[in-house]
Amino acid sequence: MASTTRPSGARLSTPGGPATEVESACPLDCPDSCSLSVTVRSGRLVSIDGARSNPTTNGYICAKVRRFGDRVYGPDRLRYPAIRRGRKGEGRFARVSWDEALETIVSRMQQVITESGAEAILPFSYGGSNGMLTQDAIDLLLWRRLGVSRLARTLCAAPTGAANMALYGKMASVTYQDYVHAKLIVLWGVNPSVSGLHLVPYIREAQKRGAALVVIDPRTTALARSADIHLAVRPGTDVAVALALHRYLFEQGLAAFAFLEQHATGADRLRERAYDWTIDRAAMTAGIDPQALGQAADLYARSQPALIRCGWGLERNRNGGNAVLAVLALPAVGGKFGVRGGGYSMSNSASWSIDRPWVDSPEPSTRVVNMNRLGRALTELDSPPVRVLFSYNCNPVASVPDQERIIKGLEREDLFTVVFEQVMTDTALYADVVLPATTFLEGYDFAKAYGPISLQMVRPVIDSVGEARPNADVFGELAQRLGVLTERDATGELDLIVRILADLPTAIGERLQSGERPEPPCGLAPVQFVDVFPNTPDRRVQLFPPELEAVAPEGLYRYQADPATARFPLALISPASDRTISSTLGELPRPDVKLTMHPDDAAQRGLDDRDTVRVFNELSEVQCPLAVSPSVPRGTVSLPKGVWRRSIKNGKTGTALVPDTLTDIGGGACFNDARVQVASLPVA
């Protein structure tokens, strides 16, 4: 097939022309997927605002995306391919042509395949801020056909995804617009004010209509301050709290026994596991008031419609999979389905039932590397060792656990590292070859929301900066040079978008091209157990799924004890902030990154607000200012997620303190299992 790729730097408007507004959509890793109105002059970005194509986001966007132009044209933007000339990590590179850069990569990959086999190549990506064109498209074809090591993408949503799939087959869940119908909203492990902010007006409207609000979160967030009940649970104890709610429902005769008989399997075994978790025991374990927990249990039992928004915060620990399993099982046991505004909200990304027929190569049976153990993969794997690392759509040095071990691996002189990125990230500093990637404002993609249900086309609205190229173009050329493409394969971005639109269901593809709003088979606001049912083999809720029981080391609905020790007694959490989307935009200037600590914990250590402290454990040490605040409970400290090394006094971020242990289900990251001590930093 002849290439139809867009030339690098192609002009999208006439130089010197008037400012125009162009509509697109935001694919960044947030549930909402805003429609955008981008003002452009002479092919350059002037401003970004919200459009009204997506009625849920309705013309309003977050401050993060409003300042995305600072990334597009900022000093850290990668504008051309380059090859390392200094030490790894030093960040000294020499500009080269695309042809030289690609030929260098292809030559090294071919050499490694010949000498060590293709499994010595490890592609490393996450792609939470990417759509169907820029993640798992031509890149996936390339990796599968070469037979490289496979990556288990478990940094986020692995435990939640595994639990949701096993219980309900990822049944479509309650969307934002139906929150106004709920009489009770439970926000569990989620903070929409900084991630998914378009949910907040619907929650506020529900409150105005008389809905009660329960927030279960270690921190006192903005929504927690306005909640009827706030349960500031100790990190890792959500499973105990959820099991106490189950026990209350069963033992008080408030469980939906008729519903369970008709629509569920495994209720008796769940009841047995929950029996020992009394309100008092769960409250003691979680460090919360038993009376407040009892009130929350009774409120949930007696409210109709009642809705649980299950977030991703509660999965980030050793009990993460079982916690999500227990939380998502509550609407079935409590009988909350079958009415608008009742049930649960989780990810709606599977609502479209879109597979990827344009990726027609089967997955090879090569070794699997869990991305949370990248440091070990780079320093310990043998037979063969990792000799080529190809990093794209992610920034592992800033976002993956065990930072120091990752850096040690990246410093290996015998490791050939390629980083395909938009800006010079913490990871790109260790690359042998850097390739400049386009941002979502410079290329095509499909933005699929996972809070509300929407699918939008992302369009290039500005000229490519420098020599930046889209993912599909680069992987298409690499695949051609490596000889793994066939005549039927797409070779680049424009080829691929034509292929995808042709493979999508006709109504969806035509509406996307015309700018209309497509609808999935389930509709845009489905009612659970009315419009949608479990996508499990028997269409029943699997409350005790055998496939999870087989892989959970401690069994299902089990609580594993807190890993705190006398030496490292404090739980370190890393919540999302209003500064970054994961680690995207972490290069931009920001106020000092501070550790937040409860006043009692600070006083016990002789610490004051604004002191410079050292946060440390057996893995590493982070040095930063202290913020003393009751917004975190005793025994818990907080550093924001997505921080880059340049923003921390000693160049080490919170991930340096996070162990590479895995969650009980799904092999996810245990960010909130970091246990630390905090002390004053001696004055030099």
Short mmCIF file of C-alpha atoms in Angstrom, two decimals, residues 293-595:
data_model
loop_
_atom_site.label_atom_id
_atom_site.label_comp_id
_atom_site.label_asym_id
_atom_site.label_seq_id
_atom_site.Cartn_x
_atom_site.Cartn_y
_atom_site.Cartn_z
CA LEU A 293 -19.22 3.96 59.54
CA GLY A 294 -22.46 2.58 60.99
CA GLN A 295 -24.34 5.64 59.78
CA ALA A 296 -22.86 5.22 56.30
CA ALA A 297 -23.88 1.56 56.23
CA ASP A 298 -27.46 2.34 57.25
CA LEU A 299 -27.68 5.24 54.80
CA TYR A 300 -26.53 3.03 51.94
CA ALA A 301 -28.92 0.23 52.92
CA ARG A 302 -31.99 2.50 53.05
CA SER A 303 -31.34 4.96 50.20
CA GLN A 304 -32.83 4.46 46.75
CA PRO A 305 -31.51 5.23 44.20
CA ALA A 306 -28.01 4.86 45.65
CA LEU A 307 -24.89 5.19 43.55
CA ILE A 308 -21.23 4.32 44.18
CA ARG A 309 -18.54 6.07 42.16
CA CYS A 310 -15.62 3.66 42.43
CA GLY A 311 -12.35 5.41 41.68
CA TRP A 312 -8.80 4.23 41.18
CA GLY A 313 -7.31 5.46 44.47
CA LEU A 314 -8.42 2.42 46.47
CA GLU A 315 -6.62 -0.03 44.14
CA ARG A 316 -3.13 1.37 44.75
CA ASN A 317 -2.13 -1.02 47.56
CA ARG A 318 -1.64 -4.68 48.42
CA ASN A 319 -5.43 -5.10 48.93
CA GLY A 320 -6.42 -3.12 45.85
CA GLY A 321 -8.08 -5.86 43.81
CA ASN A 322 -10.12 -7.23 46.68
CA ALA A 323 -11.09 -3.72 47.74
CA VAL A 324 -12.54 -2.95 44.31
CA LEU A 325 -14.19 -6.37 44.19
CA ALA A 326 -15.93 -5.72 47.51
CA VAL A 327 -16.97 -2.17 46.58
CA LEU A 328 -18.36 -3.10 43.17
CA ALA A 329 -20.29 -6.02 44.71
CA LEU A 330 -22.23 -3.67 47.02
CA PRO A 331 -24.91 -2.56 44.50
CA ALA A 332 -25.78 -6.21 43.83
CA VAL A 333 -26.02 -7.14 47.51
CA GLY A 334 -27.79 -3.89 48.37
CA GLY A 335 -30.28 -4.11 45.49
CA LYS A 336 -29.36 -0.78 43.93
CA PHE A 337 -29.72 -1.73 40.26
CA GLY A 338 -32.68 -1.33 37.94
CA VAL A 339 -33.39 2.36 38.53
CA ARG A 340 -31.93 5.49 36.97
CA GLY A 341 -29.29 6.95 39.26
CA GLY A 342 -28.68 3.63 41.02
CA GLY A 343 -25.85 1.11 40.75
CA TYR A 344 -22.19 1.96 40.24
CA SER A 345 -19.88 4.06 38.07
CA MET A 346 -16.57 2.69 36.93
CA SER A 347 -14.83 2.94 33.57
CA ASN A 348 -17.15 3.14 30.56
CA SER A 349 -14.36 2.66 28.02
CA ALA A 350 -15.68 -0.77 27.01
CA SER A 351 -19.17 0.51 26.23
CA TRP A 352 -18.43 0.81 22.51
CA SER A 353 -17.51 -2.88 22.11
CA ILE A 354 -14.86 -1.86 19.57
CA ASP A 355 -12.17 -4.44 18.98
CA ARG A 356 -9.19 -3.69 16.77
CA PRO A 357 -9.58 -5.53 13.46
CA TRP A 358 -6.85 -3.35 12.00
CA VAL A 359 -4.40 -5.18 14.31
CA ASP A 360 -4.69 -8.63 12.76
CA SER A 361 -1.55 -10.30 14.10
CA PRO A 362 -1.98 -12.74 16.99
CA GLU A 363 -0.21 -12.09 20.26
CA PRO A 364 2.99 -14.13 20.49
CA SER A 365 3.75 -16.38 23.47
CA THR A 366 6.83 -14.41 24.45
CA ARG A 367 7.78 -13.50 28.01
CA VAL A 368 5.70 -10.92 29.86
CA VAL A 369 7.26 -8.09 31.87
CA ASN A 370 5.10 -6.33 34.46
CA MET A 371 5.70 -2.62 33.91
CA ASN A 372 5.74 -1.96 37.66
CA ARG A 373 8.95 -3.96 37.81
CA LEU A 374 10.82 -2.14 35.06
CA GLY A 375 13.76 -1.58 37.39
CA ARG A 376 14.17 -5.30 37.97
CA ALA A 377 13.67 -6.03 34.27
CA LEU A 378 16.54 -3.71 33.37
CA THR A 379 18.88 -4.90 36.12
CA GLU A 380 18.01 -8.56 36.72
CA LEU A 381 16.41 -10.18 33.68
CA ASP A 382 18.52 -12.77 31.93
CA SER A 383 18.08 -15.28 29.12
CA PRO A 384 18.08 -12.80 27.47
CA PRO A 385 18.72 -9.54 29.30
CA VAL A 386 16.89 -6.46 28.06
CA ARG A 387 19.23 -4.93 25.50
CA VAL A 388 16.83 -2.50 23.77
CA LEU A 389 14.24 -0.40 25.59
CA PHE A 390 11.78 1.53 23.42
CA SER A 391 9.81 3.98 25.58
CA TYR A 392 6.83 5.93 24.25
CA ASN A 393 3.51 7.34 25.49
CA CYS A 394 4.84 7.33 29.06
CA ASN A 395 7.55 8.64 31.37
CA PRO A 396 8.59 5.72 33.60
CA VAL A 397 11.27 7.54 35.61
CA ALA A 398 8.58 9.88 36.94
CA SER A 399 5.64 7.49 37.17
CA VAL A 400 6.74 3.89 37.81
CA PRO A 401 7.64 2.48 41.26
CA ASP A 402 11.22 1.92 42.43
CA GLN A 403 12.69 4.98 40.70
CA GLU A 404 16.30 4.46 41.76
CA ARG A 405 16.44 0.92 40.38
CA ILE A 406 14.95 2.14 37.08
CA ILE A 407 17.61 4.83 36.80
CA LYS A 408 20.32 2.30 37.60
CA GLY A 409 19.06 0.17 34.72
CA LEU A 410 18.85 3.14 32.34
CA GLU A 411 22.47 4.01 33.15
CA ARG A 412 23.69 0.69 31.73
CA GLU A 413 26.05 1.41 28.85
CA ASP A 414 25.07 -1.86 27.18
CA LEU A 415 21.37 -0.89 27.13
CA PHE A 416 20.20 0.88 23.97
CA THR A 417 17.28 3.16 24.87
CA VAL A 418 14.95 4.89 22.45
CA VAL A 419 12.54 7.52 23.77
CA PHE A 420 9.80 8.74 21.43
CA GLU A 421 8.37 11.78 23.21
CA GLN A 422 6.92 15.28 22.99
CA VAL A 423 9.27 16.87 25.54
CA MET A 424 12.58 16.11 27.23
CA THR A 425 11.24 14.00 30.11
CA ASP A 426 13.11 12.53 33.04
CA THR A 427 13.26 9.30 31.01
CA ALA A 428 14.38 10.94 27.76
CA LEU A 429 17.50 12.24 29.51
CA TYR A 430 18.77 8.64 29.57
CA ALA A 431 18.01 7.88 25.91
CA ASP A 432 20.53 6.94 23.25
CA VAL A 433 18.12 8.20 20.58
CA VAL A 434 15.26 10.65 21.10
CA LEU A 435 12.48 11.01 18.55
CA PRO A 436 10.11 14.03 18.58
CA ALA A 437 6.41 13.14 18.75
CA THR A 438 3.43 15.31 17.89
CA THR A 439 0.95 16.33 20.58
CA PHE A 440 -2.79 15.73 20.26
CA LEU A 441 -3.08 19.22 18.75
CA GLU A 442 -0.86 18.19 15.83
CA GLY A 443 -2.28 14.80 14.84
CA TYR A 444 -5.35 12.63 14.46
CA ASP A 445 -6.75 10.33 17.12
CA PHE A 446 -10.00 9.10 18.64
CA ALA A 447 -10.85 10.30 22.14
CA LYS A 448 -12.95 7.79 24.07
CA ALA A 449 -14.28 9.04 27.42
CA TYR A 450 -14.46 6.59 30.29
CA GLY A 451 -16.67 8.61 32.68
CA PRO A 452 -19.43 9.87 30.42
CA ILE A 453 -19.97 7.81 27.27
CA SER A 454 -18.58 9.63 24.26
CA LEU A 455 -16.34 9.01 21.25
CA GLN A 456 -14.86 11.95 19.36
CA MET A 457 -12.37 12.49 16.58
CA VAL A 458 -9.22 14.38 17.48
CA ARG A 459 -8.01 16.51 14.57
CA PRO A 460 -4.70 18.28 13.91
CA VAL A 461 -5.38 21.97 14.49
CA ILE A 462 -1.86 23.43 14.38
CA ASP A 463 1.29 22.83 12.40
CA SER A 464 3.67 20.16 13.66
CA VAL A 465 6.36 21.76 15.80
CA GLY A 466 9.79 21.37 14.27
CA GLU A 467 10.18 17.87 12.83
CA ALA A 468 7.76 16.15 15.21
CA ARG A 469 5.93 13.20 13.68
CA PRO A 470 2.77 11.25 14.64
CA ASN A 471 3.11 7.84 16.28
CA ALA A 472 1.57 5.97 13.36
CA ASP A 473 3.98 7.51 10.84
CA VAL A 474 7.05 6.61 12.89
CA PHE A 475 5.99 3.07 13.72
CA GLY A 476 4.89 2.57 10.12
CA GLU A 477 8.32 3.53 8.86
CA LEU A 478 10.10 1.42 11.45
CA ALA A 479 7.93 -1.56 10.50
CA GLN A 480 8.71 -1.02 6.82
CA ARG A 481 12.45 -0.79 7.43
CA LEU A 482 12.32 -3.94 9.57
CA GLY A 483 10.38 -5.75 6.86
CA VAL A 484 7.30 -6.74 8.88
CA LEU A 485 4.54 -4.83 7.04
CA THR A 486 2.39 -6.46 4.37
CA GLU A 487 0.52 -4.92 1.45
CA ARG A 488 -2.73 -4.81 3.41
CA ASP A 489 -1.29 -2.92 6.39
CA ALA A 490 -1.61 0.80 7.03
CA THR A 491 1.74 2.53 6.77
CA GLY A 492 1.05 5.76 8.59
CA GLU A 493 -1.42 8.12 10.21
CA LEU A 494 -3.69 8.89 7.26
CA ASP A 495 -3.69 5.29 6.04
CA LEU A 496 -4.59 4.16 9.53
CA ILE A 497 -7.43 6.60 10.11
CA VAL A 498 -9.04 5.57 6.83
CA ARG A 499 -8.71 1.92 7.85
CA ILE A 500 -10.18 2.50 11.30
CA LEU A 501 -13.14 4.52 10.02
CA ALA A 502 -13.87 1.78 7.51
CA ASP A 503 -13.70 -0.93 10.19
CA LEU A 504 -15.92 0.87 12.71
CA PRO A 505 -19.68 0.18 12.63
CA THR A 506 -21.13 2.32 9.83
CA ALA A 507 -23.24 4.58 12.04
CA ILE A 508 -20.29 5.32 14.35
CA GLY A 509 -17.78 5.94 11.55
CA GLU A 510 -20.10 8.21 9.56
CA ARG A 511 -21.05 10.28 12.59
CA LEU A 512 -17.42 10.74 13.59
CA GLN A 513 -16.51 11.99 10.12
CA SER A 514 -19.46 14.38 9.99
CA GLY A 515 -18.82 15.76 13.46
CA GLU A 516 -22.05 14.33 14.87
CA ARG A 517 -22.25 12.53 18.18
CA PRO A 518 -22.17 8.73 17.76
CA GLU A 519 -23.94 6.38 20.17
CA PRO A 520 -22.83 2.92 21.30
CA PRO A 521 -25.26 -0.03 21.34
CA CYS A 522 -26.01 0.56 25.03
CA GLY A 523 -26.97 4.20 24.52
CA LEU A 524 -25.47 7.28 26.14
CA ALA A 525 -27.11 6.91 29.57
CA PRO A 526 -27.88 3.25 30.21
CA VAL A 527 -29.68 2.01 33.32
CA GLN A 528 -27.97 -1.05 34.74
CA PHE A 529 -30.14 -4.18 34.70
CA VAL A 530 -32.64 -2.39 32.47
CA ASP A 531 -30.67 -1.35 29.39
CA VAL A 532 -27.49 -3.31 30.10
CA PHE A 533 -26.71 -6.56 31.89
CA PRO A 534 -23.49 -8.32 32.91
CA ASN A 535 -21.31 -9.39 30.00
CA THR A 536 -20.38 -12.54 31.90
CA PRO A 537 -20.87 -15.96 30.25
CA ASP A 538 -24.13 -16.62 32.13
CA ARG A 539 -25.23 -12.93 32.29
CA ARG A 540 -25.13 -13.10 36.09
CA VAL A 541 -23.07 -11.14 38.61
CA GLN A 542 -20.12 -13.31 39.64
CA LEU A 543 -19.69 -12.32 43.30
CA PHE A 544 -17.03 -14.97 43.86
CA PRO A 545 -15.37 -15.21 40.45
CA PRO A 546 -13.34 -18.42 40.12
CA GLU A 547 -10.79 -16.90 37.72
CA LEU A 548 -9.81 -14.36 40.38
CA GLU A 549 -9.86 -16.87 43.22
CA ALA A 550 -7.31 -18.92 41.26
CA VAL A 551 -4.82 -16.03 41.12
CA ALA A 552 -5.39 -14.17 44.41
CA PRO A 553 -2.58 -15.36 46.70
CA GLU A 554 -4.55 -14.80 49.92
CA GLY A 555 -7.95 -15.62 48.43
CA LEU A 556 -10.89 -13.33 47.65
CA TYR A 557 -12.25 -10.69 50.02
CA ARG A 558 -9.18 -11.03 52.25
CA TYR A 559 -7.39 -8.22 54.11
CA GLN A 560 -3.59 -8.18 54.22
CA ALA A 561 -2.10 -6.32 57.17
CA ASP A 562 -0.54 -2.88 56.96
CA PRO A 563 3.16 -3.03 55.94
CA ALA A 564 4.07 -0.21 58.37
CA THR A 565 6.92 -0.86 60.82
CA ALA A 566 8.19 0.95 63.88
CA ARG A 567 11.00 2.34 61.76
CA PHE A 568 8.72 3.44 58.89
CA PRO A 569 5.26 4.03 60.39
CA LEU A 570 3.74 6.61 58.00
CA ALA A 571 1.69 5.73 54.92
CA LEU A 572 2.76 7.83 51.92
CA ILE A 573 0.04 8.46 49.32
CA SER A 574 0.38 10.17 45.93
CA PRO A 575 -2.98 11.63 44.85
CA ALA A 576 -3.68 13.34 41.54
CA SER A 577 -3.27 17.10 41.56
CA ASP A 578 -4.42 20.13 39.59
CA ARG A 579 -0.97 20.51 38.01
CA THR A 580 -0.48 17.35 35.93
CA ILE A 581 -2.33 14.58 34.11
CA SER A 582 -0.37 11.59 35.41
CA SER A 583 3.10 13.04 34.73
CA THR A 584 2.10 15.02 31.61
CA LEU A 585 2.83 18.75 32.05
CA GLY A 586 5.25 17.96 34.87
CA GLU A 587 7.94 19.92 33.02
CA LEU A 588 6.12 23.22 33.55
CA PRO A 589 7.16 25.58 36.38
CA ARG A 590 5.21 25.03 39.58
CA PRO A 591 5.24 26.11 43.22
CA ASP A 592 7.36 24.08 45.62
CA VAL A 593 6.20 20.48 45.89
CA LYS A 594 5.37 19.94 49.55
CA LEU A 595 4.79 16.95 51.77
#
